PDB file of C-alpha atoms in Angstrom:
ATOM      1  CA  UNK I  29       0.007  -0.002  -0.010  1.00 39.00           C
ATOM      2  CA  UNK I  30       1.163   3.630  -0.802  1.00 40.00           C
ATOM      3  CA  UNK I  31       1.445   6.130   2.135  1.00 45.00           C
ATOM      4  CA  UNK I  32      -1.480   8.212   1.907  1.00 45.00           C
ATOM      5  CA  UNK I  33      -1.786  11.517   3.109  1.00 43.00           C
ATOM      6  CA  UNK I  34      -4.999  13.269   5.094  1.00 48.00           C
ATOM      7  CA  UNK I  35      -5.707  14.743   1.752  1.00 48.00           C
ATOM      8  CA  UNK I  36      -6.030  11.208   0.011  1.00 61.00           C
ATOM      9  CA  UNK I  37      -8.496   9.864   2.938  1.00 69.00           C
ATOM     10  CA  UNK I  38     -12.099   9.975   2.221  1.00 67.00           C
ATOM     11  CA  UNK I  39     -14.330  12.334   3.957  1.00 76.00           C
ATOM     12  CA  UNK I  40     -17.843  11.476   3.584  1.00 89.00           C
ATOM     13  CA  UNK I  41     -19.446   8.177   5.324  1.00 89.00           C
ATOM     14  CA  UNK I  42     -20.150   6.726   1.760  1.00 91.00           C
ATOM     15  CA  UNK I  43     -16.462   6.757   0.769  1.00 92.00           C
ATOM     16  CA  UNK I  44     -15.721   5.264   4.107  1.00 93.00           C
ATOM     17  CA  UNK I  45     -18.342   2.687   3.559  1.00 93.00           C
ATOM     18  CA  UNK I  46     -16.774   1.916   0.066  1.00 92.00           C
ATOM     19  CA  UNK I  47     -13.160   1.608   1.231  1.00 92.00           C
ATOM     20  CA  UNK I  48     -13.824  -0.564   4.136  1.00 95.00           C
ATOM     21  CA  UNK I  49     -15.250  -3.801   4.877  1.00 96.00           C
ATOM     22  CA  UNK I  50     -18.345  -3.971   6.903  1.00 96.00           C
ATOM     23  CA  UNK I  51     -16.491  -5.402  10.058  1.00 96.00           C
ATOM     24  CA  UNK I  52     -13.716  -2.670   9.633  1.00 97.00           C
ATOM     25  CA  UNK I  53     -16.519  -0.117   8.961  1.00 96.00           C
ATOM     26  CA  UNK I  54     -18.384  -0.875  12.174  1.00 97.00           C
ATOM     27  CA  UNK I  55     -15.204  -0.721  14.320  1.00 97.00           C
ATOM     28  CA  UNK I  56     -13.717   2.231  12.919  1.00 97.00           C
ATOM     29  CA  UNK I  57     -16.520   4.417  12.080  1.00 96.00           C
ATOM     30  CA  UNK I  58     -19.112   3.277  14.516  1.00 95.00           C
ATOM     31  CA  UNK I  59     -16.626   2.850  17.620  1.00 95.00           C
ATOM     32  CA  UNK I  60     -17.591  -1.038  17.423  1.00 94.00           C
ATOM     33  CA  UNK I  61     -15.704  -4.051  19.268  1.00 94.00           C
ATOM     34  CA  UNK I  62     -14.849  -7.196  18.037  1.00 95.00           C
ATOM     35  CA  UNK I  63     -15.476 -10.003  20.211  1.00 95.00           C
ATOM     36  CA  UNK I  64     -12.389 -11.519  22.220  1.00 96.00           C
ATOM     37  CA  UNK I  65     -10.337 -14.401  20.290  1.00 97.00           C
ATOM     38  CA  UNK I  66     -12.165 -13.599  16.926  1.00 95.00           C
ATOM     39  CA  UNK I  67     -10.127 -11.180  15.342  1.00 96.00           C
ATOM     40  CA  UNK I  68      -7.271 -12.201  12.985  1.00 96.00           C
ATOM     41  CA  UNK I  69      -4.215 -10.701  15.157  1.00 96.00           C
ATOM     42  CA  UNK I  70      -5.068 -11.344  18.631  1.00 94.00           C
ATOM     43  CA  UNK I  71      -2.807 -14.262  18.517  1.00 94.00           C
ATOM     44  CA  UNK I  72      -0.435 -13.257  15.513  1.00 95.00           C
ATOM     45  CA  UNK I  73       3.642 -12.924  16.674  1.00 93.00           C
ATOM     46  CA  UNK I  74       4.845 -11.862  13.547  1.00 94.00           C
ATOM     47  CA  UNK I  75       7.367  -8.884  13.060  1.00 95.00           C
ATOM     48  CA  UNK I  76       6.388  -6.026  11.296  1.00 96.00           C
ATOM     49  CA  UNK I  77       4.578  -2.697  11.632  1.00 97.00           C
ATOM     50  CA  UNK I  78       0.611  -2.546  12.439  1.00 98.00           C
ATOM     51  CA  UNK I  79      -0.916   0.110  10.269  1.00 97.00           C
ATOM     52  CA  UNK I  80      -4.741   2.241  10.479  1.00 97.00           C
ATOM     53  CA  UNK I  81      -6.843  -0.383   8.286  1.00 96.00           C
ATOM     54  CA  UNK I  82      -8.710   2.975   7.292  1.00 95.00           C
ATOM     55  CA  UNK I  83      -5.891   5.139   6.269  1.00 94.00           C
ATOM     56  CA  UNK I  84      -2.678   3.285   6.277  1.00 95.00           C
ATOM     57  CA  UNK I  85      -0.833   5.247   9.343  1.00 97.00           C
ATOM     58  CA  UNK I  86       1.729   3.592  11.216  1.00 97.00           C
ATOM     59  CA  UNK I  87       0.365   2.944  14.620  1.00 98.00           C
ATOM     60  CA  UNK I  88       2.602   0.359  16.346  1.00 98.00           C
ATOM     61  CA  UNK I  89       5.526  -1.857  16.211  1.00 97.00           C
ATOM     62  CA  UNK I  90       5.308  -5.512  16.677  1.00 96.00           C
ATOM     63  CA  UNK I  91       7.840  -5.380  18.723  1.00 96.00           C
ATOM     64  CA  UNK I  92       5.938  -3.813  21.407  1.00 97.00           C
ATOM     65  CA  UNK I  93       2.960  -6.712  20.878  1.00 97.00           C
ATOM     66  CA  UNK I  94       2.346  -8.847  23.962  1.00 96.00           C
ATOM     67  CA  UNK I  95      -0.197 -11.632  25.047  1.00 95.00           C
ATOM     68  CA  UNK I  96      -2.415  -9.676  27.601  1.00 96.00           C
ATOM     69  CA  UNK I  97      -4.793 -12.814  27.995  1.00 94.00           C
ATOM     70  CA  UNK I  98      -7.566 -10.447  26.861  1.00 95.00           C
ATOM     71  CA  UNK I  99      -8.310 -12.017  23.445  1.00 96.00           C
ATOM     72  CA  UNK I 100      -7.497  -8.620  21.734  1.00 97.00           C
ATOM     73  CA  UNK I 101      -3.964  -7.701  20.045  1.00 97.00           C
ATOM     74  CA  UNK I 102      -2.170  -5.803  22.686  1.00 97.00           C
ATOM     75  CA  UNK I 103       0.522  -3.264  22.844  1.00 97.00           C
ATOM     76  CA  UNK I 104       2.624  -1.470  25.342  1.00 97.00           C
ATOM     77  CA  UNK I 105       3.447   1.687  23.291  1.00 97.00           C
ATOM     78  CA  UNK I 106       2.229   3.169  19.816  1.00 98.00           C
ATOM     79  CA  UNK I 107       4.944   3.440  17.337  1.00 96.00           C
ATOM     80  CA  UNK I 108       4.979   7.154  17.939  1.00 96.00           C
ATOM     81  CA  UNK I 109       3.216   9.391  20.642  1.00 92.00           C
ATOM     82  CA  UNK I 110       1.935  11.311  18.433  1.00 96.00           C
ATOM     83  CA  UNK I 111       0.297   8.164  16.132  1.00 97.00           C
ATOM     84  CA  UNK I 112      -2.411   7.895  18.470  1.00 97.00           C
ATOM     85  CA  UNK I 113      -5.054  10.084  20.431  1.00 96.00           C
ATOM     86  CA  UNK I 114      -7.266   9.356  23.217  1.00 94.00           C
ATOM     87  CA  UNK I 115     -10.417  10.646  25.148  1.00 91.00           C
ATOM     88  CA  UNK I 116     -12.637   9.664  27.787  1.00 86.00           C
ATOM     89  CA  UNK I 117     -15.102   7.315  26.916  1.00 81.00           C
ATOM     90  CA  UNK I 118     -18.131   7.012  29.176  1.00 86.00           C
ATOM     91  CA  UNK I 119     -20.277   4.573  27.205  1.00 82.00           C
ATOM     92  CA  UNK I 120     -21.729   1.509  28.412  1.00 73.00           C
ATOM     93  CA  UNK I 121     -21.761   2.764  31.850  1.00 81.00           C
ATOM     94  CA  UNK I 122     -17.964   2.814  32.577  1.00 81.00           C
ATOM     95  CA  UNK I 123     -15.235   5.210  32.082  1.00 88.00           C
ATOM     96  CA  UNK I 124     -12.384   4.544  29.840  1.00 87.00           C
ATOM     97  CA  UNK I 125      -9.825   5.868  27.723  1.00 93.00           C
ATOM     98  CA  UNK I 126     -10.490   5.327  23.961  1.00 96.00           C
ATOM     99  CA  UNK I 127      -7.832   5.337  21.483  1.00 97.00           C
ATOM    100  CA  UNK I 128      -8.314   6.671  17.633  1.00 97.00           C
ATOM    101  CA  UNK I 129      -6.004   6.764  14.830  1.00 97.00           C
ATOM    102  CA  UNK I 130      -4.430  10.490  14.849  1.00 96.00           C
ATOM    103  CA  UNK I 131      -4.406  10.794  10.982  1.00 95.00           C
ATOM    104  CA  UNK I 132      -8.135   9.761  10.473  1.00 95.00           C
ATOM    105  CA  UNK I 133      -9.734   9.556  13.929  1.00 95.00           C
ATOM    106  CA  UNK I 134     -10.725   6.245  13.320  1.00 96.00           C
ATOM    107  CA  UNK I 135     -11.568   3.857  16.724  1.00 97.00           C
ATOM    108  CA  UNK I 136      -8.954   1.739  17.530  1.00 98.00           C
ATOM    109  CA  UNK I 137      -9.679   0.464  21.023  1.00 96.00           C
ATOM    110  CA  UNK I 138      -9.029   1.589  24.538  1.00 96.00           C
ATOM    111  CA  UNK I 139      -5.852   1.743  26.415  1.00 96.00           C
ATOM    112  CA  UNK I 140      -5.334   0.753  30.108  1.00 96.00           C
ATOM    113  CA  UNK I 141      -3.077   1.160  33.140  1.00 95.00           C
ATOM    114  CA  UNK I 142      -2.396  -2.541  33.555  1.00 96.00           C
ATOM    115  CA  UNK I 143       0.229  -3.453  30.971  1.00 96.00           C
ATOM    116  CA  UNK I 144       4.022  -4.505  31.278  1.00 96.00           C
ATOM    117  CA  UNK I 145       6.774  -2.334  31.698  1.00 95.00           C
ATOM    118  CA  UNK I 146       8.248  -0.060  30.933  1.00 95.00           C
ATOM    119  CA  UNK I 147       5.037   1.787  29.860  1.00 96.00           C
ATOM    120  CA  UNK I 148       2.860   0.050  32.134  1.00 97.00           C
ATOM    121  CA  UNK I 149       0.169   0.533  29.420  1.00 97.00           C
ATOM    122  CA  UNK I 150      -1.966  -2.174  27.654  1.00 97.00           C
ATOM    123  CA  UNK I 151      -3.234  -0.526  24.366  1.00 98.00           C
ATOM    124  CA  UNK I 152      -6.235  -3.057  23.728  1.00 97.00           C
ATOM    125  CA  UNK I 153      -6.917  -3.069  19.823  1.00 98.00           C
ATOM    126  CA  UNK I 154      -9.578  -4.566  17.645  1.00 98.00           C
ATOM    127  CA  UNK I 155      -7.727  -6.720  14.861  1.00 98.00           C
ATOM    128  CA  UNK I 156     -10.498  -5.093  12.319  1.00 98.00           C
ATOM    129  CA  UNK I 157      -8.925  -1.631  13.356  1.00 98.00           C
ATOM    130  CA  UNK I 158      -5.129  -2.561  12.011  1.00 98.00           C
ATOM    131  CA  UNK I 159      -3.255  -4.475   9.386  1.00 97.00           C
ATOM    132  CA  UNK I 160      -0.046  -5.792   9.813  1.00 97.00           C
ATOM    133  CA  UNK I 161       2.610  -4.850   7.276  1.00 94.00           C
ATOM    134  CA  UNK I 162       4.914  -7.790   8.052  1.00 93.00           C
ATOM    135  CA  UNK I 163       8.607  -7.358   8.041  1.00 86.00           C
ATOM    136  CA  UNK I 164      10.544  -8.985   4.999  1.00 75.00           C
ATOM    137  CA  UNK I 165      12.535 -12.120   6.232  1.00 57.00           C
ATOM    138  CA  UNK I 166      16.153 -11.498   6.092  1.00 53.00           C
ATOM    139  CA  UNK I 167      17.932 -12.843   2.939  1.00 50.00           C
ATOM    140  CA  UNK I 168      20.432 -15.617   3.827  1.00 52.00           C
ATOM    141  CA  UNK I 169      23.933 -15.395   2.349  1.00 55.00           C
ATOM    142  CA  UNK I 170      25.305 -19.060   1.626  1.00 55.00           C
ATOM    143  CA  UNK I 171      29.389 -18.232   1.800  1.00 57.00           C
ATOM    144  CA  UNK I 172      31.359 -18.488  -1.258  1.00 51.00           C
ATOM    145  CA  UNK I 173      32.404 -21.972  -2.550  1.00 53.00           C
ATOM    146  CA  UNK I 174      36.458 -21.911  -2.806  1.00 48.00           C
TER     147      UNK I 174
END
């Protein structure tokens, strides 16, 4: 996927509906949540970069992903502080901190203060909101024959 800029991103809800799968639209645009242990990435351990499924912005490095036992992909920090935004979410009769993509505003999930060190944070992210850009496998060079 080529890098996109904010001006390349869809602006209308109809454009978002055309660009995203129904599940991606529900999560990213309607602040939905996929069921635990059902998403594509909850148990994925490949190296690479997790990007926003809506706009392609870099969000998380797979090196910061860990098994939280929650059933959703969990990271202890974003790729860059400015990659995500957070705000108070008072839905469902509880107070949580919602995490959104800073580039397109898509809902990613929530962040909780019960993660591992060094940050103590658990970014609990919906698989439908992200896509893995896998790291390329290193090339093994065979020694030249003498």
